[in-house]
mmCIF file of C-alpha atoms and ligand atoms in Angstrom:
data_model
loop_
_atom_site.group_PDB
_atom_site.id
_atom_site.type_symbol
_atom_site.label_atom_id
_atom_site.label_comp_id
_atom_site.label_asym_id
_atom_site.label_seq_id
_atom_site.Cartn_x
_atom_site.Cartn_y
_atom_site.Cartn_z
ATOM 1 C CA UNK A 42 153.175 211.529 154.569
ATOM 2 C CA UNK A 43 153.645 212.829 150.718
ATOM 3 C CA UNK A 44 154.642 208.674 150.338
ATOM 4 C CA UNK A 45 152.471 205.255 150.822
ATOM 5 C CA UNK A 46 154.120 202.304 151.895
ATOM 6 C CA UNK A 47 154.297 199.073 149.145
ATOM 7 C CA UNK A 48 151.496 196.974 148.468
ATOM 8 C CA UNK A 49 151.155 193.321 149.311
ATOM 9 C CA UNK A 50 154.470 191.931 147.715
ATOM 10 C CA UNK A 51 152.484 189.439 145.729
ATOM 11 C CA UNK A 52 150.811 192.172 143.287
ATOM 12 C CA UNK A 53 154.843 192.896 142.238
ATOM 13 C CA UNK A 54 154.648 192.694 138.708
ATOM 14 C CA UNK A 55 150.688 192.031 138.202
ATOM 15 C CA UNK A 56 149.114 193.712 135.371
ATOM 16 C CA UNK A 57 145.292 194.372 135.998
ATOM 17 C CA UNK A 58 142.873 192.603 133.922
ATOM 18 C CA UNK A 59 142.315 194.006 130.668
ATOM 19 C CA UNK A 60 139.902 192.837 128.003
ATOM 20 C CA UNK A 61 140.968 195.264 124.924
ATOM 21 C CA UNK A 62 137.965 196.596 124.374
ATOM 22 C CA UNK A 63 137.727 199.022 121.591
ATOM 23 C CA UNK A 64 134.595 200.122 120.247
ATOM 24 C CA UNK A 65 134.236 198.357 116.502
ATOM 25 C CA UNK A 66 131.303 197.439 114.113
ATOM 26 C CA UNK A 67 131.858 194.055 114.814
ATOM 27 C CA UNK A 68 132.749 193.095 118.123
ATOM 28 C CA UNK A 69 134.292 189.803 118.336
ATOM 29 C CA UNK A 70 136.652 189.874 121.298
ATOM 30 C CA UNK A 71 134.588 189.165 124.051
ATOM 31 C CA UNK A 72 132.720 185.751 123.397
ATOM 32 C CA UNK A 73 129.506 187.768 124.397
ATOM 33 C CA UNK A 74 126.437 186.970 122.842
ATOM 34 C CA UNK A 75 125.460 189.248 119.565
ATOM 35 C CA UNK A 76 122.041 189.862 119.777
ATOM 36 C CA UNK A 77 120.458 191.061 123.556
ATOM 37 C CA UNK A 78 118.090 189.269 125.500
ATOM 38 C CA UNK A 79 114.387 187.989 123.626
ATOM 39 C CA UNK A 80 112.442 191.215 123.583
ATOM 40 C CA UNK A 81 109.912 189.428 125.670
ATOM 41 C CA UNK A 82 112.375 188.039 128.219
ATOM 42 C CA UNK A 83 113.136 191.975 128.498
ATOM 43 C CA UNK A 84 109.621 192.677 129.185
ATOM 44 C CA UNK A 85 109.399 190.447 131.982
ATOM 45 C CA UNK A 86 112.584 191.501 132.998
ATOM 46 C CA UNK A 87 111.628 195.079 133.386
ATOM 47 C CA UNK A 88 108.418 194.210 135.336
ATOM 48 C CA UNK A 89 110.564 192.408 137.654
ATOM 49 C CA UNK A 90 112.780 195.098 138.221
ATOM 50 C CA UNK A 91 109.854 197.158 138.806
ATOM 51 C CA UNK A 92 108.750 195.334 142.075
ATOM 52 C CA UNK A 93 112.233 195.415 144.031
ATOM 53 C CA UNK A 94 112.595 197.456 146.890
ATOM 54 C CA UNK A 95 115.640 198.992 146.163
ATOM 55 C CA UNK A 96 116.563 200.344 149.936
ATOM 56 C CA UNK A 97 116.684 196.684 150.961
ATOM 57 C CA UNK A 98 119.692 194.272 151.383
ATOM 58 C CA UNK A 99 119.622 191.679 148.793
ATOM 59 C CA UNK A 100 119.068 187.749 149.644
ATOM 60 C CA UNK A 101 122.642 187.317 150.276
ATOM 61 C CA UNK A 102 122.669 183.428 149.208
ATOM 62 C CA UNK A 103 120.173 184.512 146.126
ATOM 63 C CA UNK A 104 118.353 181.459 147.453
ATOM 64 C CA UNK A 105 115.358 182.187 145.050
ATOM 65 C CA UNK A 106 118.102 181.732 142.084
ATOM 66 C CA UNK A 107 119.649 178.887 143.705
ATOM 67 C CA UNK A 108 116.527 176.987 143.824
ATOM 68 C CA UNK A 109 115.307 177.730 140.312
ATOM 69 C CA UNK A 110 119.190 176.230 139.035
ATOM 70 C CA UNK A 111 119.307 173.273 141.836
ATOM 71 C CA UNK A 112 116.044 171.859 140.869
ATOM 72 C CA UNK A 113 116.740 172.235 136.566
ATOM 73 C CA UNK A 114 119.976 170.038 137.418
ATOM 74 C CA UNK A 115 118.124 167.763 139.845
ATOM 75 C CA UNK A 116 120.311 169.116 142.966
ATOM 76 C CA UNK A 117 119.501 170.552 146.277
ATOM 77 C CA UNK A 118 120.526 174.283 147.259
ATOM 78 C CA UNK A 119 122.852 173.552 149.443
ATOM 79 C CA UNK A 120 124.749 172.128 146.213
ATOM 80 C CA UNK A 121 124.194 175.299 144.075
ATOM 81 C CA UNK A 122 126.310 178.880 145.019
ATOM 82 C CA UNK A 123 125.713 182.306 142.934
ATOM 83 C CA UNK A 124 128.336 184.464 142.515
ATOM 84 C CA UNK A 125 129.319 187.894 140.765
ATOM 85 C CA UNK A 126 130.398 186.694 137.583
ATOM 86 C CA UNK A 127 131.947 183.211 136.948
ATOM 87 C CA UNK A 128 134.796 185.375 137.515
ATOM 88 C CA UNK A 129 133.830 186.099 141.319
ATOM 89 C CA UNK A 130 133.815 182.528 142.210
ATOM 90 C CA UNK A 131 136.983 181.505 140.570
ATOM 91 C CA UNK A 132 138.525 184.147 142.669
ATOM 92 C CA UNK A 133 136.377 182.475 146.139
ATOM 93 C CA UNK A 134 137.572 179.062 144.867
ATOM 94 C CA UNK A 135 141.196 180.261 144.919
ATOM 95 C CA UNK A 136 140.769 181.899 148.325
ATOM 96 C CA UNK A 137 138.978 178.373 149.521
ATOM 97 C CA UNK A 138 141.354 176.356 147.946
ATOM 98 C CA UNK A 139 144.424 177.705 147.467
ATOM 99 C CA UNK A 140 146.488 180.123 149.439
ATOM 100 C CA UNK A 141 150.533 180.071 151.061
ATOM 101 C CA UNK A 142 151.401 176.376 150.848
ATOM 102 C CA UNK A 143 149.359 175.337 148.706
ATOM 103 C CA UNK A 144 149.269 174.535 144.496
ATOM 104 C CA UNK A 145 146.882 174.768 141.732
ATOM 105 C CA UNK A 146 147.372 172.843 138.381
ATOM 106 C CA UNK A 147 147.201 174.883 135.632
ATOM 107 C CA UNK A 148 146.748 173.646 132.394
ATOM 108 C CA UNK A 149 147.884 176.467 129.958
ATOM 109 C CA UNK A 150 147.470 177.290 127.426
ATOM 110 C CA UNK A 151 144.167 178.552 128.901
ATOM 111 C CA UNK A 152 141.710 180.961 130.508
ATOM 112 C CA UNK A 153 144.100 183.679 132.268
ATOM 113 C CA UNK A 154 142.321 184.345 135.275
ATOM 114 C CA UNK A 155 143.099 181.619 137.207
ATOM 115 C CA UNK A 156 146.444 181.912 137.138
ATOM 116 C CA UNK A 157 146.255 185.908 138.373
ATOM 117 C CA UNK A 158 143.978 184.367 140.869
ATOM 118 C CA UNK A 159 146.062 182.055 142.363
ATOM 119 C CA UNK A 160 149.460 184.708 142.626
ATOM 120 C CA UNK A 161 147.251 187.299 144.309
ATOM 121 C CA UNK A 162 146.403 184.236 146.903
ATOM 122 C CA UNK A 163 150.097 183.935 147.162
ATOM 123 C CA UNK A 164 149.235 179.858 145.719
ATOM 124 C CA UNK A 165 151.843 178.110 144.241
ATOM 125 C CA UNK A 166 150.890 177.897 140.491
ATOM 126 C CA UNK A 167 152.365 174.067 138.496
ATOM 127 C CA UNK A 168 151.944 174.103 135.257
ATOM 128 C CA UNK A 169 151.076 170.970 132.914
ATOM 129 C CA UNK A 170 151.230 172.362 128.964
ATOM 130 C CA UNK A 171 148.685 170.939 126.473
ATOM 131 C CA UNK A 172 149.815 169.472 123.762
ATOM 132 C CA UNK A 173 150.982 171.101 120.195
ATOM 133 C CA UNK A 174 147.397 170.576 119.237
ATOM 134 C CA UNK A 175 145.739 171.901 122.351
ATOM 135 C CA UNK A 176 144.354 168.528 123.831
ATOM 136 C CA UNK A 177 145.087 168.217 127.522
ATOM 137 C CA UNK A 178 148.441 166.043 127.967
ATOM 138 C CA UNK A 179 146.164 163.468 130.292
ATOM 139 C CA UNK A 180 149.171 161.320 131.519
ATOM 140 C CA UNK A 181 151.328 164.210 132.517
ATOM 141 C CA UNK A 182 148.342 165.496 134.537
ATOM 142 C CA UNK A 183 147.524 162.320 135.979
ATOM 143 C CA UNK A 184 151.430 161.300 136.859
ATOM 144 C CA UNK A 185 151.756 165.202 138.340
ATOM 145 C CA UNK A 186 148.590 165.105 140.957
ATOM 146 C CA UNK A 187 149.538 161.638 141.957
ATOM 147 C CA UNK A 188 152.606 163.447 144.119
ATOM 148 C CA UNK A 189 149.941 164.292 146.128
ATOM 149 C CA UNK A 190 150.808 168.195 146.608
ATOM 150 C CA UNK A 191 148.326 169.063 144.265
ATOM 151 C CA UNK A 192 145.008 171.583 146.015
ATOM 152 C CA UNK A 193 142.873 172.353 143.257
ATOM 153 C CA UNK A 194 142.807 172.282 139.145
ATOM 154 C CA UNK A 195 140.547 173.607 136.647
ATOM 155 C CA UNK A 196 139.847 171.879 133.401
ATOM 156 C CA UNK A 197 138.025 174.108 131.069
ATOM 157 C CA UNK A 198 135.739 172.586 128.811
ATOM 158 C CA UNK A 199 135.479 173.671 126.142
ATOM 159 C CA UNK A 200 138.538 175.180 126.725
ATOM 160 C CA UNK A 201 138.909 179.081 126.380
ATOM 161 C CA UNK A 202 140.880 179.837 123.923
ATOM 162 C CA UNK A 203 141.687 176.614 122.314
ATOM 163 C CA UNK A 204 137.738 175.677 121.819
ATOM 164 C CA UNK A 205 137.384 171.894 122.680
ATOM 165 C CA UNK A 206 135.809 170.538 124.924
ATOM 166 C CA UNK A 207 137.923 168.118 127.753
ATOM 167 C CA UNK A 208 137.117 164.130 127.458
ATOM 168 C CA UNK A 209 134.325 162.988 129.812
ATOM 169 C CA UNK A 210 136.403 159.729 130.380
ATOM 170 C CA UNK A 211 139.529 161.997 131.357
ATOM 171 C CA UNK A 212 137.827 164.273 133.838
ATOM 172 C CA UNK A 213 136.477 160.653 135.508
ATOM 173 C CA UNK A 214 140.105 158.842 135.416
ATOM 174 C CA UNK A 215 141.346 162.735 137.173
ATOM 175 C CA UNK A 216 138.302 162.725 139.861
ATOM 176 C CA UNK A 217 139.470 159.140 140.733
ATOM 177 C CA UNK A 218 143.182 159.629 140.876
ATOM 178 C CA UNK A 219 143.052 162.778 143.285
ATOM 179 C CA UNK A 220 141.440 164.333 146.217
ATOM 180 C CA UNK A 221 142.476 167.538 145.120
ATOM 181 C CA UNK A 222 139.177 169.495 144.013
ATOM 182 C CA UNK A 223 139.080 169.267 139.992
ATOM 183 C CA UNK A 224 136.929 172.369 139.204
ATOM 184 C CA UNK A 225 135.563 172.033 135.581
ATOM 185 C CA UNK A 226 134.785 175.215 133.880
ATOM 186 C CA UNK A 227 131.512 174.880 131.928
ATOM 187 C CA UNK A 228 131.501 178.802 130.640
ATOM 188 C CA UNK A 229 130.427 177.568 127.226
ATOM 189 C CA UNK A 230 128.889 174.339 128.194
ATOM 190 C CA UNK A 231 125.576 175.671 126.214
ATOM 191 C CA UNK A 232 127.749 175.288 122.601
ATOM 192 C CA UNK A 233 128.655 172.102 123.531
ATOM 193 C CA UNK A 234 126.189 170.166 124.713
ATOM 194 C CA UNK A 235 128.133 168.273 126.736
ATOM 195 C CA UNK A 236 128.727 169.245 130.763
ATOM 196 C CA UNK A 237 129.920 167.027 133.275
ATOM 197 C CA UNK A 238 127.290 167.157 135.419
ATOM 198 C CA UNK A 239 126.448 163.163 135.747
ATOM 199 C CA UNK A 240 129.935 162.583 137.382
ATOM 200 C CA UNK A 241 129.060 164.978 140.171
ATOM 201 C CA UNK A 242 126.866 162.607 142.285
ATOM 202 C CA UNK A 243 129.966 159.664 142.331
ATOM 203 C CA UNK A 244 132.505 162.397 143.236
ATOM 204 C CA UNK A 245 132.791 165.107 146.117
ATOM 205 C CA UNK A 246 135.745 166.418 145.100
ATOM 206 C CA UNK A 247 133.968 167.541 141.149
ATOM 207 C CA UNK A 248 132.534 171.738 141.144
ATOM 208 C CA UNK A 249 130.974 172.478 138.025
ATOM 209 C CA UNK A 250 131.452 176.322 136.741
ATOM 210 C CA UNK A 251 128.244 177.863 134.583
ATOM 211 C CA UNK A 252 127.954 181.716 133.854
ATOM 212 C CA UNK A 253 124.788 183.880 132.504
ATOM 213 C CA UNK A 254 127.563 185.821 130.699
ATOM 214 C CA UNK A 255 128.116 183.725 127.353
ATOM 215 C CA UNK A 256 124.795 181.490 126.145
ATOM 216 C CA UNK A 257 122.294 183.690 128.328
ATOM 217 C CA UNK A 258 123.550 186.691 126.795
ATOM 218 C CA UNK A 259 123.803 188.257 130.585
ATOM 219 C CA UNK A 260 127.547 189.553 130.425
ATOM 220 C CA UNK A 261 126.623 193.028 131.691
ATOM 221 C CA UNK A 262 124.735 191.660 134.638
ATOM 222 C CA UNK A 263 127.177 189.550 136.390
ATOM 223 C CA UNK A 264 126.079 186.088 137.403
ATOM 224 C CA UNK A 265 127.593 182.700 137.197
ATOM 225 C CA UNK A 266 126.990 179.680 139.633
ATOM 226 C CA UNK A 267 129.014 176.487 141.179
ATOM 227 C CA UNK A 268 127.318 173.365 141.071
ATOM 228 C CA UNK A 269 128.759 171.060 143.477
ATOM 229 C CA UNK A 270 128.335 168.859 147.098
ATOM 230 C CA UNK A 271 127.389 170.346 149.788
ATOM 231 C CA UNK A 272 130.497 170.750 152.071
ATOM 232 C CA UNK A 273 132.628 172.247 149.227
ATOM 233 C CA UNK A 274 129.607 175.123 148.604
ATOM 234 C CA UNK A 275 129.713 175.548 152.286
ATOM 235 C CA UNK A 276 133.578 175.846 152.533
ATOM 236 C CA UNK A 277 133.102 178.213 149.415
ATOM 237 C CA UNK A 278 130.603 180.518 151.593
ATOM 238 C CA UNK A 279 132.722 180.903 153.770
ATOM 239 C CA UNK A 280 134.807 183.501 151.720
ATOM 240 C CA UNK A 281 132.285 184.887 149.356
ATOM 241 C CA UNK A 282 131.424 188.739 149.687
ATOM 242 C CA UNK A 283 128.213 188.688 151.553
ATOM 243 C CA UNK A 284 126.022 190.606 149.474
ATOM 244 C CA UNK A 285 128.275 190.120 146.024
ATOM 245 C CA UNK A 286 124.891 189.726 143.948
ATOM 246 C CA UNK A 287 122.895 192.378 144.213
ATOM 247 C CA UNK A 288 119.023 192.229 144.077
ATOM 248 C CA UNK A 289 118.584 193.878 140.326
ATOM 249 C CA UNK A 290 120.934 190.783 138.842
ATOM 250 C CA UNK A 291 119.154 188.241 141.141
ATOM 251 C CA UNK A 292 115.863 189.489 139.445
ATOM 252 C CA UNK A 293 116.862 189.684 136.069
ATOM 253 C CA UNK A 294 118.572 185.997 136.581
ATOM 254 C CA UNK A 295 115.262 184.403 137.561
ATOM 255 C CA UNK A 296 113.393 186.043 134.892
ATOM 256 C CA UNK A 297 116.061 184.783 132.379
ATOM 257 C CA UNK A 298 116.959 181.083 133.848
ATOM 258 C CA UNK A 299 112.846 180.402 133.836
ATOM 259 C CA UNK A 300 112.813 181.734 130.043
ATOM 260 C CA UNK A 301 115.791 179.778 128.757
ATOM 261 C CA UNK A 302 114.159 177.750 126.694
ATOM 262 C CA UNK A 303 114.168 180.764 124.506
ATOM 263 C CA UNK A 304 117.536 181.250 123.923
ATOM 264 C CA UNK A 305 118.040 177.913 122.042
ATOM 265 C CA UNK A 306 117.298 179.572 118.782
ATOM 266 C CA UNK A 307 120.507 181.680 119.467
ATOM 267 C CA UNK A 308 122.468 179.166 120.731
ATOM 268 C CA UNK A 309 121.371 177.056 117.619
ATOM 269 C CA UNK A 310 122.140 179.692 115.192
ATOM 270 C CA UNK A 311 125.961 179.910 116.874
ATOM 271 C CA UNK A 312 126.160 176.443 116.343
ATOM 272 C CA UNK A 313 125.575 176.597 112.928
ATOM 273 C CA UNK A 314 127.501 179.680 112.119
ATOM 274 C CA UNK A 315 130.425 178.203 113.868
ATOM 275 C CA UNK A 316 130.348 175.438 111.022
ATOM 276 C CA UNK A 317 130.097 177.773 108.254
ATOM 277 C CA UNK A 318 133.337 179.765 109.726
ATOM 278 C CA UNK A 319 135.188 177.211 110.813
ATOM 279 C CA UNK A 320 134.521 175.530 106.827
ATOM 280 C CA UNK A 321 135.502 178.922 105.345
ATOM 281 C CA UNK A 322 138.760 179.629 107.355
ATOM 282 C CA UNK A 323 139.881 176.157 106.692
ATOM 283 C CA UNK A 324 139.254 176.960 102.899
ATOM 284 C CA UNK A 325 141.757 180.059 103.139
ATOM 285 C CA UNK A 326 145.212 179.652 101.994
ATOM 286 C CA UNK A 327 147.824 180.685 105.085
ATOM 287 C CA UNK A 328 145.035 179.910 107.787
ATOM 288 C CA UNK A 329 144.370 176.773 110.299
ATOM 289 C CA UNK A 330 141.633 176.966 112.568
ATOM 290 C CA UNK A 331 141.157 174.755 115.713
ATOM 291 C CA UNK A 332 137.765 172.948 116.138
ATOM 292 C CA UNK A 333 135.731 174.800 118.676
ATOM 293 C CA UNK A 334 132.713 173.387 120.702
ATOM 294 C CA UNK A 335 132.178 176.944 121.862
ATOM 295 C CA UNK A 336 131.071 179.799 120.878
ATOM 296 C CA UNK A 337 134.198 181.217 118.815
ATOM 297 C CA UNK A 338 136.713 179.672 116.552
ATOM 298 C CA UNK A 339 140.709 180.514 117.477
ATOM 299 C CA UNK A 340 142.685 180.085 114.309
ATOM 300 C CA UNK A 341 146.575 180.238 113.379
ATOM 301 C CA UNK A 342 148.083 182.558 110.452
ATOM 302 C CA UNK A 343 151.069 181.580 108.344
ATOM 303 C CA UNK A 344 154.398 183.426 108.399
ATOM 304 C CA UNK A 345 153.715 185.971 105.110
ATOM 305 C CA UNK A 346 156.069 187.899 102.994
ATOM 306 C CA UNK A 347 158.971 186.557 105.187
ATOM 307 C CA UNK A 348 157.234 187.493 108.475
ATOM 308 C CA UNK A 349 157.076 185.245 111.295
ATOM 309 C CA UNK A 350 153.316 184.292 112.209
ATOM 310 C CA UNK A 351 153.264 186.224 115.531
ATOM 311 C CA UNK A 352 154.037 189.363 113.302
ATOM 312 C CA UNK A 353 151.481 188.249 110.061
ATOM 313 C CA UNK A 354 148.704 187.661 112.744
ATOM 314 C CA UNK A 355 149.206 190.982 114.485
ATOM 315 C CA UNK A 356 149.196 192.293 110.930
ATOM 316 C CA UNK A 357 146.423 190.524 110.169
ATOM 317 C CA UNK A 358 144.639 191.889 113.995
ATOM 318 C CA UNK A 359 145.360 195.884 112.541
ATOM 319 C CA UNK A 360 143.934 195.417 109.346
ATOM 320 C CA UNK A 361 140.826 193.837 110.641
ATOM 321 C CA UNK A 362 140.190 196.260 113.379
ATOM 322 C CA UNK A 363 140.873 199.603 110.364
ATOM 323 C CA UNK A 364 138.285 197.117 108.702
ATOM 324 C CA UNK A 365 135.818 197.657 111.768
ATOM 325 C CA UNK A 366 136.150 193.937 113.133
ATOM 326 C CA UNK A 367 137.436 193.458 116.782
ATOM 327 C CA UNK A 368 139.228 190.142 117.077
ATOM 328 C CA UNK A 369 140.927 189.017 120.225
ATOM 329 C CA UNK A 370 144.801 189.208 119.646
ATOM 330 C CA UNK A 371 147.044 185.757 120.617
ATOM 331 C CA UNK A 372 149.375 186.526 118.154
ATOM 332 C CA UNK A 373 152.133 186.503 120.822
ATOM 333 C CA UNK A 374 151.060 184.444 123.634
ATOM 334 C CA UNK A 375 152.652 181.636 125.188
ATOM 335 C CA UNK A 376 151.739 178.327 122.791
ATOM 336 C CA UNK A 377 149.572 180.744 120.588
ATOM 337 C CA UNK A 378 151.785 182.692 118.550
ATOM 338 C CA UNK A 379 150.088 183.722 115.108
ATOM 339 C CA UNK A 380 147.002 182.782 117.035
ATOM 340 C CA UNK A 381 143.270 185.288 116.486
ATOM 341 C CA UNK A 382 140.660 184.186 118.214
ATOM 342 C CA UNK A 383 136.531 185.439 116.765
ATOM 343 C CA UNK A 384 133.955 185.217 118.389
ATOM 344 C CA UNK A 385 130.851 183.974 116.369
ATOM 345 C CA UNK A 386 128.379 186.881 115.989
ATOM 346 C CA UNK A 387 125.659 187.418 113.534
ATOM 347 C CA UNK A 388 126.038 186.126 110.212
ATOM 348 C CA UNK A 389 126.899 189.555 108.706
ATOM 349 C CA UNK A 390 129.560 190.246 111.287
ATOM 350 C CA UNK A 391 130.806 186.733 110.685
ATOM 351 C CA UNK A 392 130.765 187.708 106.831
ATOM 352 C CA UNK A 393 132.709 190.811 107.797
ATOM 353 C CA UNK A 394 135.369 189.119 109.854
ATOM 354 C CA UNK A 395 136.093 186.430 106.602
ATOM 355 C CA UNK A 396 135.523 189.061 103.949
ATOM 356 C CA UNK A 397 138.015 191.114 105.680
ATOM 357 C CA UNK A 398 140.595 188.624 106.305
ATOM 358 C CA UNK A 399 140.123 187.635 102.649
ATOM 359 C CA UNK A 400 141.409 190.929 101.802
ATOM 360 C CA UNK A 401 144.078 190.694 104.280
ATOM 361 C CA UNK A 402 145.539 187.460 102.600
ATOM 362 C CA UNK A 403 145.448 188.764 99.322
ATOM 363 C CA UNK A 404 147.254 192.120 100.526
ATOM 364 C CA UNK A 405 149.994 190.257 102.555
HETATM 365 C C1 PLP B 536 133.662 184.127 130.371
HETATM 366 C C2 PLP B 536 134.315 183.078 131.177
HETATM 367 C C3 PLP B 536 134.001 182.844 132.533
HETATM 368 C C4 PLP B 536 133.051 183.617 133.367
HETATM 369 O O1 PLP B 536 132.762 184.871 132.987
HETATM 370 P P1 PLP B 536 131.829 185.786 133.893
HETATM 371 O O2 PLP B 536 131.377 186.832 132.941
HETATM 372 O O3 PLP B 536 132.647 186.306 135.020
HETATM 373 O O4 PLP B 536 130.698 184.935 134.383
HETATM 374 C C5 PLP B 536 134.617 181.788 133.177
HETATM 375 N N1 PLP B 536 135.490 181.018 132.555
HETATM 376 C C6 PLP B 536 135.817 181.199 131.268
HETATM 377 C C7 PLP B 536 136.786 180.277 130.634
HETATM 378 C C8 PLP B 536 135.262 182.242 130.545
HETATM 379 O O5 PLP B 536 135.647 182.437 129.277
#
């Protein structure tokens, strides 16, 4: 054959995943953390890495992980699953959950993934749009799943990229009025201080979402981890890759889950650079940004010079990558137009990204 036969007819149209990188002084695309792991976190690290028998199969469950998380959130292991990535397990819950026939609720605008997820699982993707200022529209969501047809949702809290976190008292009043399974994505949880892990024991249907990726400063490894009852991590197993975390991240995730207690300093010092960001775009002329509980803030240009804001913001996304600062571009995306978001890094890249944008204003 000089000719292959079509793919599945769902991936019509699909566009891979692409993050944008591009390397920059200052990269704030990613909502990675800025500085690596504790140098002493490292050094354990690498002495755990030393031990592992690399010619071996991992622990397929990464039950030495899973016990370490259950018993920090007072659970059991069978209520705790590891996968590849947060990422990895969105994709298992949409496989679990989703799937011809069935629907996910969507609440955009929001992360991206779980929409892709749910077309390559050929699931039926309904739509309930926040409102003009980002907050969740909670009676439109609660009238919608009450038709009953609804499989799964994900409420992402603090939601990526709007930044705030969804009310407690909402995800309770949605875990009452549904058995669909409400999965709540607690990426930045860490920012936040808030996580809605006290509803869990009142309410099978509840999975809670954490990575290692964002506050744990673990991106390049690949870990994140469902919190949740027993018979939905089982149902989940089911369709998870077998030996999807490897034995060098399982290591390196123990070392860094027991040792966590060290990276509050970091997540402390996001907190309060966050402020100081937030407070300074707010003081610009031309530029609105959004209260984030996470660990970047997403902000909205003005039209300038007689330019729409879709076209000042991807203006404003040019100058400040010739400037050596990576932002993450919005400026055209459904709800977000004239929308950057930055993520907080050190306090000199954060001083880069407004000094920068300074200079943009006073140019446009
Ligand atoms: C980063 C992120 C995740 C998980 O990322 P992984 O690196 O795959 O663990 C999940 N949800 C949201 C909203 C995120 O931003």
């Amino acid at each position: 054959m000089d000719t292959v036969r079509a793919a599945a007819p769902q991936l019509a149209g699909l566009v891979p995943y692409d993050p944008k990188y591009l390397p920059a002084e200052a990269l704030l695309s990613a909502n990675e953390s800025p500085t690596d792991i504790p140098p002493a976190v490292r050094e354990q690290v690498r002495a755990a890495l030393a031990q592992l028998e690399l010619n071996r199969y991992p622990d397929p469950l990464a039950n030495g992980l899973r016990d370490a998380i259950a018993a920090a959130n007072g659970l059991r292991r069978e209520q705790v699953l590891v996968g590849n990535g947060g990422d990895e397990l969105l994709f298992d819950l949409a496989l679990a959950w989703g799937g011809p026939g069935r629907a996910f609720l969507n609440l955009p605008p929001t992360f991206s993934v779980y929409a892709a997820n749910a077309r390559l699982t050929g699931t039926r993707v309904v739509d309930v749009a926040r409102t003009a200022g980002y907050a969740i529209d909670e009676e439109a969501v609660l009238a919608r799943v009450a038709r009953g047809d609804i499989d799964f949702v994900v409420v992402t809290s603090p939601n990526n990229p709007t930044g705030s976190c969804a009310p407690l008292g909402f995800i309770e009043r949605l875990l009452q009025a549904t058995d669909a399974l409400v999965v709540v994505d607690e990426a930045y949880c860490e920012f936040a201080g808030a996580t809605a892990l006290p509803l869990l024991e009142a309410h099978e249907n509840l999975a809670l979402l954490r990575t290692f990726s964002k506050a744990y400063a673990l991106a390049g490894v690949r870990l994140g981890y469902i919190l949740a009852h027993e018979g939905v991590v089982s149902e989940l197993a089911k369709v998870r890759q077998p030996y999807s975390v490897d034995a060098v991240s399982q290591a390196i995730g123990r070392v860094v889950f027991e040792n966590r207690a060290a990276f509050q300093p970091a997540i402390d010092a996001i907190v309060a650079e966050r402020g100081r960001v937030t407070a300074a775009l707010a003081a610009m002329d031309g530029v609105g940004p959004y209260p984030s509980d996470a660990n970047w803030v997403l902000f909205r240009l003005e039209g300038a010079g007689g330019a729409t804001a879709a076209a000042t913001a991807a203006a404003a996304w040019e100058y400040l990558y010739d400037q050596g600062v990576l932002v993450r571009d919005f400026s055209s995306a459904f709800m977000l137009e004239g929308c950057l978001r930055a993520t907080i890094g050190t306090s000199e890249q954060n001083d880069a990204l407004l000094a920068a944008l300074e200079r943009f204003l006073e140019s446009a």
